[in-house]
Structures are given as C-alpha cells and as structure tokens.
Amino acid sequence: PTILAINMADRMTRKAISLDIPALEKALHTKIVLLSARNNEGFEALKTQIEQFKNLPMTPCLDTTVIAPEYFDRLAKTYPAQDLYKLWL
C-alpha cells in the first residue's frame, strides 16, 4: 500500500494551486494527504491513513513496464517467479 503525502500545502493555497485529490487518488490507486510541515498541519490525517493501511488498495499505482520496457523484460526473464513491481522497488 502507498500513501502519497504532499508537503507545502500552505504554499499551494497561497499560490492558488489546487489539486483534484479524489481524481488523483483514483488514478494512482492510493490515498493522498496534504501536509504543511512548517505549520504542523496534516499530520493527524497522515497518521490516520497509516493506521488504516489495511484498507488501502494493494494494486500497484504504476505500470513499471512502460518506464523502460527492455529493462523490465530482462528482469522478468531473470526472475520469472517475482513480481516486477516489487523488483522495481
């Protein structure tokens, strides 16, 4: 499971930057938490997501084979019984 923590959310607000969090969560198959380390904001939400990690999707949030097809083809041949996503990490 993955949780994407985006820091400097306070600066995003000041610069009128917005993110479509639900759309990003759906596209990335993960939960997203906005943080501001400077203002100590968002950490409770992050802790809550970490505590609830069992509810997070187990599907990879990235198709690794599109990054470098030749490399992942070699990995698949070298380690046929392994999950390519785990090998990439």
mmCIF file with all atom_site columns, C-alpha atoms in Angstrom:
data_model
loop_
_atom_site.group_PDB
_atom_site.id
_atom_site.type_symbol
_atom_site.label_atom_id
_atom_site.label_alt_id
_atom_site.label_comp_id
_atom_site.label_asym_id
_atom_site.label_entity_id
_atom_site.label_seq_id
_atom_site.pdbx_PDB_ins_code
_atom_site.Cartn_x
_atom_site.Cartn_y
_atom_site.Cartn_z
_atom_site.occupancy
_atom_site.B_iso_or_equiv
_atom_site.pdbx_formal_charge
_atom_site.auth_seq_id
_atom_site.auth_comp_id
_atom_site.auth_asym_id
_atom_site.auth_atom_id
_atom_site.pdbx_PDB_model_num
ATOM 1  C CA . PRO A 1 1  ? 0.000   0.000   0.000   1.00 0.00 ? 1  PRO A CA 1
ATOM 2  C CA . THR A 1 2  ? 1.048   3.550   -0.712  1.00 0.00 ? 2  THR A CA 1
ATOM 3  C CA . ILE A 1 3  ? 0.112   6.871   0.843   1.00 0.00 ? 3  ILE A CA 1
ATOM 4  C CA . LEU A 1 4  ? 1.131   9.975   -1.055  1.00 0.00 ? 4  LEU A CA 1
ATOM 5  C CA . ALA A 1 5  ? 1.937   12.798  1.365   1.00 0.00 ? 5  ALA A CA 1
ATOM 6  C CA . ILE A 1 6  ? 2.218   16.163  -0.376  1.00 0.00 ? 6  ILE A CA 1
ATOM 7  C CA . ASN A 1 7  ? 4.051   18.744  1.712   1.00 0.00 ? 7  ASN A CA 1
ATOM 8  C CA . MET A 1 8  ? 3.893   22.549  1.453   1.00 0.00 ? 8  MET A CA 1
ATOM 9  C CA . ALA A 1 9  ? 0.109   22.569  1.132   1.00 0.00 ? 9  ALA A CA 1
ATOM 10 C CA . ASP A 1 10 ? 0.140   26.008  2.743   1.00 0.00 ? 10 ASP A CA 1
ATOM 11 C CA . ARG A 1 11 ? 2.187   27.370  -0.157  1.00 0.00 ? 11 ARG A CA 1
ATOM 12 C CA . MET A 1 12 ? -0.180  25.749  -2.641  1.00 0.00 ? 12 MET A CA 1
ATOM 13 C CA . THR A 1 13 ? -3.045  27.708  -1.099  1.00 0.00 ? 13 THR A CA 1
ATOM 14 C CA . ARG A 1 14 ? -1.133  30.986  -1.202  1.00 0.00 ? 14 ARG A CA 1
ATOM 15 C CA . LYS A 1 15 ? -0.212  30.450  -4.842  1.00 0.00 ? 15 LYS A CA 1
ATOM 16 C CA . ALA A 1 16 ? -3.753  29.380  -5.799  1.00 0.00 ? 16 ALA A CA 1
ATOM 17 C CA . ILE A 1 17 ? -2.585  25.884  -6.727  1.00 0.00 ? 17 ILE A CA 1
ATOM 18 C CA . SER A 1 18 ? -5.245  23.235  -6.370  1.00 0.00 ? 18 SER A CA 1
ATOM 19 C CA . LEU A 1 19 ? -5.250  19.502  -6.879  1.00 0.00 ? 19 LEU A CA 1
ATOM 20 C CA . ASP A 1 20 ? -8.191  17.269  -7.649  1.00 0.00 ? 20 ASP A CA 1
ATOM 21 C CA . ILE A 1 21 ? -7.423  14.890  -4.786  1.00 0.00 ? 21 ILE A CA 1
ATOM 22 C CA . PRO A 1 22 ? -10.262 12.400  -5.476  1.00 0.00 ? 22 PRO A CA 1
ATOM 23 C CA . ALA A 1 23 ? -9.247  12.136  -9.151  1.00 0.00 ? 23 ALA A CA 1
ATOM 24 C CA . LEU A 1 24 ? -5.577  11.676  -8.240  1.00 0.00 ? 24 LEU A CA 1
ATOM 25 C CA . GLU A 1 25 ? -6.421  9.051   -5.631  1.00 0.00 ? 25 GLU A CA 1
ATOM 26 C CA . LYS A 1 26 ? -8.471  7.166   -8.207  1.00 0.00 ? 26 LYS A CA 1
ATOM 27 C CA . ALA A 1 27 ? -5.795  7.423   -10.907 1.00 0.00 ? 27 ALA A CA 1
ATOM 28 C CA . LEU A 1 28 ? -2.961  6.416   -8.562  1.00 0.00 ? 28 LEU A CA 1
ATOM 29 C CA . HIS A 1 29 ? -4.929  3.800   -6.570  1.00 0.00 ? 29 HIS A CA 1
ATOM 30 C CA . THR A 1 30 ? -3.814  5.355   -3.298  1.00 0.00 ? 30 THR A CA 1
ATOM 31 C CA . LYS A 1 31 ? -4.714  7.847   -0.604  1.00 0.00 ? 31 LYS A CA 1
ATOM 32 C CA . ILE A 1 32 ? -3.328  11.392  -0.673  1.00 0.00 ? 32 ILE A CA 1
ATOM 33 C CA . VAL A 1 33 ? -2.735  13.598  2.356   1.00 0.00 ? 33 VAL A CA 1
ATOM 34 C CA . LEU A 1 34 ? -1.861  17.286  2.117   1.00 0.00 ? 34 LEU A CA 1
ATOM 35 C CA . LEU A 1 35 ? 0.670   18.459  4.716   1.00 0.00 ? 35 LEU A CA 1
ATOM 36 C CA . SER A 1 36 ? 2.333   21.612  5.863   1.00 0.00 ? 36 SER A CA 1
ATOM 37 C CA . ALA A 1 37 ? 5.377   20.690  7.919   1.00 0.00 ? 37 ALA A CA 1
ATOM 38 C CA . ARG A 1 38 ? 6.084   24.353  8.557   1.00 0.00 ? 38 ARG A CA 1
ATOM 39 C CA . ASN A 1 39 ? 2.639   24.879  10.108  1.00 0.00 ? 39 ASN A CA 1
ATOM 40 C CA . ASN A 1 40 ? 2.433   21.377  11.610  1.00 0.00 ? 40 ASN A CA 1
ATOM 41 C CA . GLU A 1 41 ? -0.774  20.665  9.660   1.00 0.00 ? 41 GLU A CA 1
ATOM 42 C CA . GLY A 1 42 ? -1.993  17.431  8.144   1.00 0.00 ? 42 GLY A CA 1
ATOM 43 C CA . PHE A 1 43 ? -0.037  15.053  10.349  1.00 0.00 ? 43 PHE A CA 1
ATOM 44 C CA . GLU A 1 44 ? -3.111  13.719  12.145  1.00 0.00 ? 44 GLU A CA 1
ATOM 45 C CA . ALA A 1 45 ? -4.667  12.894  8.761   1.00 0.00 ? 45 ALA A CA 1
ATOM 46 C CA . LEU A 1 46 ? -1.442  11.146  7.739   1.00 0.00 ? 46 LEU A CA 1
ATOM 47 C CA . LYS A 1 47 ? -1.354  9.157   10.989  1.00 0.00 ? 47 LYS A CA 1
ATOM 48 C CA . THR A 1 48 ? -4.968  8.136   10.437  1.00 0.00 ? 48 THR A CA 1
ATOM 49 C CA . GLN A 1 49 ? -4.184  6.897   6.920   1.00 0.00 ? 49 GLN A CA 1
ATOM 50 C CA . ILE A 1 50 ? -1.171  4.958   8.216   1.00 0.00 ? 50 ILE A CA 1
ATOM 51 C CA . GLU A 1 51 ? -3.301  3.360   10.945  1.00 0.00 ? 51 GLU A CA 1
ATOM 52 C CA . GLN A 1 52 ? -5.843  2.335   8.308   1.00 0.00 ? 52 GLN A CA 1
ATOM 53 C CA . PHE A 1 53 ? -3.286  0.927   5.851   1.00 0.00 ? 53 PHE A CA 1
ATOM 54 C CA . LYS A 1 54 ? -5.157  -2.380  5.647   1.00 0.00 ? 54 LYS A CA 1
ATOM 55 C CA . ASN A 1 55 ? -7.983  -0.516  3.894   1.00 0.00 ? 55 ASN A CA 1
ATOM 56 C CA . LEU A 1 56 ? -5.655  0.762   1.165   1.00 0.00 ? 56 LEU A CA 1
ATOM 57 C CA . PRO A 1 57 ? -5.655  -0.905  -2.254  1.00 0.00 ? 57 PRO A CA 1
ATOM 58 C CA . MET A 1 58 ? -2.949  -3.480  -2.849  1.00 0.00 ? 58 MET A CA 1
ATOM 59 C CA . THR A 1 59 ? -2.864  -2.844  -6.591  1.00 0.00 ? 59 THR A CA 1
ATOM 60 C CA . PRO A 1 60 ? 0.289   -1.199  -7.940  1.00 0.00 ? 60 PRO A CA 1
ATOM 61 C CA . CYS A 1 61 ? -0.108  2.504   -8.591  1.00 0.00 ? 61 CYS A CA 1
ATOM 62 C CA . LEU A 1 62 ? 2.255   2.362   -11.552 1.00 0.00 ? 62 LEU A CA 1
ATOM 63 C CA . ASP A 1 63 ? 2.739   0.159   -14.598 1.00 0.00 ? 63 ASP A CA 1
ATOM 64 C CA . THR A 1 64 ? 6.502   -0.254  -14.355 1.00 0.00 ? 64 THR A CA 1
ATOM 65 C CA . THR A 1 65 ? 6.821   -1.860  -17.778 1.00 0.00 ? 65 THR A CA 1
ATOM 66 C CA . VAL A 1 66 ? 6.111   1.428   -19.561 1.00 0.00 ? 66 VAL A CA 1
ATOM 67 C CA . ILE A 1 67 ? 9.066   3.154   -17.892 1.00 0.00 ? 67 ILE A CA 1
ATOM 68 C CA . ALA A 1 68 ? 11.799  1.061   -19.517 1.00 0.00 ? 68 ALA A CA 1
ATOM 69 C CA . PRO A 1 69 ? 10.353  -1.936  -21.392 1.00 0.00 ? 69 PRO A CA 1
ATOM 70 C CA . GLU A 1 70 ? 13.731  -3.518  -22.197 1.00 0.00 ? 70 GLU A CA 1
ATOM 71 C CA . TYR A 1 71 ? 14.885  -3.358  -18.585 1.00 0.00 ? 71 TYR A CA 1
ATOM 72 C CA . PHE A 1 72 ? 11.690  -4.896  -17.234 1.00 0.00 ? 72 PHE A CA 1
ATOM 73 C CA . ASP A 1 73 ? 11.738  -7.574  -19.922 1.00 0.00 ? 73 ASP A CA 1
ATOM 74 C CA . ARG A 1 74 ? 15.223  -8.579  -18.728 1.00 0.00 ? 74 ARG A CA 1
ATOM 75 C CA . LEU A 1 75 ? 14.036  -8.548  -15.114 1.00 0.00 ? 75 LEU A CA 1
ATOM 76 C CA . ALA A 1 76 ? 11.075  -10.774 -15.985 1.00 0.00 ? 76 ALA A CA 1
ATOM 77 C CA . LYS A 1 77 ? 13.364  -13.262 -17.719 1.00 0.00 ? 77 LYS A CA 1
ATOM 78 C CA . THR A 1 78 ? 15.928  -13.221 -14.910 1.00 0.00 ? 78 THR A CA 1
ATOM 79 C CA . TYR A 1 79 ? 13.364  -13.509 -12.100 1.00 0.00 ? 79 TYR A CA 1
ATOM 80 C CA . PRO A 1 80 ? 10.322  -15.212 -13.660 1.00 0.00 ? 80 PRO A CA 1
ATOM 81 C CA . ALA A 1 81 ? 8.621   -16.015 -10.341 1.00 0.00 ? 81 ALA A CA 1
ATOM 82 C CA . GLN A 1 82 ? 8.928   -12.483 -8.929  1.00 0.00 ? 82 GLN A CA 1
ATOM 83 C CA . ASP A 1 83 ? 6.523   -9.559  -9.093  1.00 0.00 ? 83 ASP A CA 1
ATOM 84 C CA . LEU A 1 84 ? 8.047   -6.875  -11.352 1.00 0.00 ? 84 LEU A CA 1
ATOM 85 C CA . TYR A 1 85 ? 6.615   -4.112  -9.224  1.00 0.00 ? 85 TYR A CA 1
ATOM 86 C CA . LYS A 1 86 ? 8.402   -5.434  -6.134  1.00 0.00 ? 86 LYS A CA 1
ATOM 87 C CA . LEU A 1 87 ? 11.641  -5.902  -8.082  1.00 0.00 ? 87 LEU A CA 1
ATOM 88 C CA . TRP A 1 88 ? 11.469  -2.295  -9.247  1.00 0.00 ? 88 TRP A CA 1
ATOM 89 C CA . LEU A 1 89 ? 11.125  -1.030  -5.679  1.00 0.00 ? 89 LEU A CA 1
#
